[in-house]
Amino acid sequence: MNVRTRSSAIICTLGLVASLALTTASAEDRDAPQRVVEAAGATKVAKIALTDVATARNPTAGAVGPGGAVWIAERAGTVRILGAQGLGEPVLDISAETSTDGERGLLGLAFDTARAHLYISYTNLEGTSTIDEFAVRKGRLRPETRRTVLTQTQPYANHNGGDIKFGPDGYLYIAFGDGGAGGDPHGNGQKLDTLLGKLLRIDPHSGKPYAIPADNPFVDDPNAKDEIWAYGLRNPWRFSFDSHTGDLLIGDVGQNDWEEIDRAPARSRGGENYGWSQMEGNHPFRGGTEPANHVRPIHEYARTGLGCAVTGGFVYRGNAIPALRGQYVFSDYCDGTIRSLSLKNGTVTGVNDLVVNGGEVISFVEGRAGELYVLALGGNIARIDPA
């Protein structure tokens, strides 16, 4: 997430909700309590409801595992499976190894395309970002197979990023923030000799502990890290791939004024420069000069209202809400309103307020059939349903 003018309030909230005693609810009960608000006077805007399906202990991320079940990561270091009776007992508990100060914790999880391995992204007790792998056999996690794939030291307790996803190409993508503090004091966003402020692309199935894909954009540059796929990011807290087109979309948290959503088409060969810290969205940051290769965001919004930190989501590809299909669904941690972008060939043609609030929206999860779940840091897990 993000530390800015509201950073102390956000961090206090993180610490507070971590101590709450939470209960569980049914994941499949369509009669569960709903928060339903229709988009009045906007016939082209999808009408949605949030159906509460479970309560977690500070959920941060989720992914579809074996059998189509959704696995949920909890910030303190536990992973639980969402089933018909809500969340089950932890299938993984690394809470004794995870730091939770600032914006740290268990921040991401992903399965490879065969659902044969689970990958987790967390900060260890020293605050180092760590990617670990576990084998999954017959739907069950095998703790004894654990190995560390990649680590990255973090100079500060904020802007650690931590999201991980497998792309359509079968490679693992890892998002790291610029290292923290404020204003990118080390200039990591534009430096190519550090993994901070970057989106990485690696092959964890080859090499020890991983291999670099031969077509990564900087493999022939002796002054750049081979793992880098894209750069110029402040805190790419959540990113995703469109399951239909393969396009990449990134919600990058801004500094003081602008939140942004960045994009790369599926045909991209990598190397995009999203501008930070010369740019914040479409705007020069503190007298910065726009890089010649700056890839401008497809959408930005000003922090003139309640918004403080964009939470990137997914392009909706489910069947339950036809009017929403093909739109990019996202929110903001402080504002909580669920919104969507109408897209045509990667260009935003409309910004839609879906008039439903998800609370402290920390993440979205795409289910097996393309339906979306909303995770609120306070504990609520809700499914986006038709109103």
Short mmCIF file of C-alpha atoms in Angstrom, two decimals, residues 234-362:
data_model
loop_
_atom_site.label_atom_id
_atom_site.label_comp_id
_atom_site.label_asym_id
_atom_site.label_seq_id
_atom_site.Cartn_x
_atom_site.Cartn_y
_atom_site.Cartn_z
CA ARG A 234 6.34 3.82 -7.17
CA ASN A 235 4.34 1.11 -5.44
CA PRO A 236 2.60 -1.29 -7.85
CA TRP A 237 0.51 -2.74 -5.06
CA ARG A 238 -1.76 -4.82 -7.30
CA PHE A 239 -1.47 -5.86 -10.95
CA SER A 240 -3.23 -8.42 -13.14
CA PHE A 241 -3.45 -9.94 -16.59
CA ASP A 242 -6.65 -9.84 -18.59
CA SER A 243 -7.60 -13.52 -18.85
CA HIS A 244 -9.10 -12.90 -22.30
CA THR A 245 -6.56 -10.63 -24.03
CA GLY A 246 -3.42 -11.15 -21.93
CA ASP A 247 -3.03 -7.39 -21.41
CA LEU A 248 -1.22 -6.29 -18.25
CA LEU A 249 -2.80 -3.67 -15.96
CA ILE A 250 -1.07 -2.14 -12.94
CA GLY A 251 -2.51 -0.04 -10.13
CA ASP A 252 0.45 2.15 -9.08
CA VAL A 253 0.01 4.10 -5.85
CA GLY A 254 0.86 7.81 -6.15
CA GLN A 255 2.74 10.20 -3.87
CA ASN A 256 0.73 13.31 -3.06
CA ASP A 257 -1.61 14.14 -5.89
CA TRP A 258 -2.29 11.40 -8.47
CA GLU A 259 -3.21 7.72 -8.47
CA GLU A 260 -2.65 5.87 -11.73
CA ILE A 261 -3.47 2.73 -13.67
CA ASP A 262 -0.87 1.61 -16.19
CA ARG A 263 -1.15 -0.85 -19.06
CA ALA A 264 0.97 -2.93 -21.39
CA PRO A 265 -0.62 -4.85 -24.28
CA ALA A 266 -0.21 -8.60 -24.50
CA ARG A 267 2.13 -8.14 -27.47
CA SER A 268 4.53 -6.05 -25.36
CA ARG A 269 8.16 -7.11 -25.28
CA GLY A 270 8.67 -5.36 -21.95
CA GLY A 271 10.88 -2.44 -21.06
CA GLU A 272 8.06 0.03 -20.36
CA ASN A 273 9.02 3.09 -18.30
CA TYR A 274 6.01 4.26 -16.31
CA GLY A 275 7.75 7.44 -15.25
CA TRP A 276 8.26 7.45 -11.49
CA SER A 277 9.91 9.40 -9.91
CA GLN A 278 10.22 11.94 -12.70
CA MET A 279 6.47 11.71 -13.17
CA GLU A 280 3.44 11.16 -10.97
CA GLY A 281 0.78 10.05 -13.41
CA ASN A 282 0.81 12.52 -16.30
CA HIS A 283 2.46 15.23 -14.20
CA PRO A 284 6.11 16.10 -13.54
CA PHE A 285 6.99 15.24 -9.95
CA ARG A 286 8.90 17.92 -8.02
CA GLY A 287 10.26 19.55 -11.15
CA GLY A 288 11.00 16.27 -12.89
CA THR A 289 11.42 15.92 -16.64
CA GLU A 290 9.20 13.48 -18.49
CA PRO A 291 11.35 10.63 -19.85
CA ALA A 292 11.32 10.32 -23.62
CA ASN A 293 10.12 6.73 -23.29
CA HIS A 294 7.48 7.45 -20.66
CA VAL A 295 4.39 5.25 -21.02
CA ARG A 296 1.56 7.40 -19.75
CA PRO A 297 -1.18 5.84 -17.60
CA ILE A 298 -4.46 4.88 -19.20
CA HIS A 299 -6.24 6.41 -16.22
CA GLU A 300 -5.39 8.70 -13.33
CA TYR A 301 -7.41 10.36 -10.62
CA ALA A 302 -6.58 13.21 -8.30
CA ARG A 303 -6.44 12.95 -4.55
CA THR A 304 -8.93 15.76 -4.15
CA GLY A 305 -11.55 13.54 -2.53
CA LEU A 306 -11.31 10.62 -0.13
CA GLY A 307 -9.01 8.52 -2.31
CA CYS A 308 -5.46 7.91 -1.10
CA ALA A 309 -4.14 4.67 -2.62
CA VAL A 310 -5.37 2.90 -5.75
CA THR A 311 -6.13 -0.81 -5.43
CA GLY A 312 -5.74 -2.42 -8.81
CA GLY A 313 -8.16 -5.15 -9.79
CA PHE A 314 -9.06 -7.25 -12.83
CA VAL A 315 -10.78 -7.02 -16.17
CA TYR A 316 -14.08 -8.74 -15.47
CA ARG A 317 -14.56 -11.86 -17.61
CA GLY A 318 -17.29 -13.59 -15.65
CA ASN A 319 -20.82 -14.41 -16.82
CA ALA A 320 -22.93 -13.28 -13.87
CA ILE A 321 -22.87 -9.56 -14.82
CA PRO A 322 -22.94 -9.19 -18.63
CA ALA A 323 -22.95 -5.38 -18.47
CA LEU A 324 -19.61 -5.45 -16.61
CA ARG A 325 -17.84 -7.88 -18.93
CA GLY A 326 -14.64 -6.47 -20.42
CA GLN A 327 -14.38 -3.62 -17.90
CA TYR A 328 -11.45 -3.17 -15.54
CA VAL A 329 -12.67 -3.21 -11.94
CA PHE A 330 -10.65 -1.38 -9.27
CA SER A 331 -11.00 0.63 -6.05
CA ASP A 332 -9.10 2.76 -3.54
CA TYR A 333 -8.00 1.73 -0.06
CA CYS A 334 -9.29 4.90 1.63
CA ASP A 335 -12.33 5.63 -0.53
CA GLY A 336 -13.55 2.04 -0.93
CA THR A 337 -15.87 2.73 -3.87
CA ILE A 338 -15.87 0.01 -6.52
CA ARG A 339 -15.28 1.53 -9.95
CA SER A 340 -14.66 0.27 -13.46
CA LEU A 341 -13.02 1.46 -16.65
CA SER A 342 -14.69 0.78 -19.97
CA LEU A 343 -11.96 -0.16 -22.44
CA LYS A 344 -11.66 -0.31 -26.22
CA ASN A 345 -8.37 -1.53 -27.67
CA GLY A 346 -6.62 -0.58 -24.45
CA THR A 347 -8.06 2.95 -24.38
CA VAL A 348 -10.39 4.09 -21.62
CA THR A 349 -13.76 5.10 -23.04
CA GLY A 350 -15.58 5.55 -19.75
CA VAL A 351 -15.07 5.72 -15.99
CA ASN A 352 -17.92 4.13 -14.05
CA ASP A 353 -18.83 4.56 -10.41
CA LEU A 354 -20.55 1.31 -9.48
CA VAL A 355 -21.94 2.99 -6.35
CA VAL A 356 -20.98 0.16 -4.02
CA ASN A 357 -18.46 0.52 -1.21
CA GLY A 358 -16.18 -2.35 -0.21
CA GLY A 359 -14.58 -0.73 2.83
CA GLU A 360 -10.78 -0.71 3.10
CA VAL A 361 -10.34 -2.46 -0.25
CA ILE A 362 -6.89 -4.03 -0.15
#
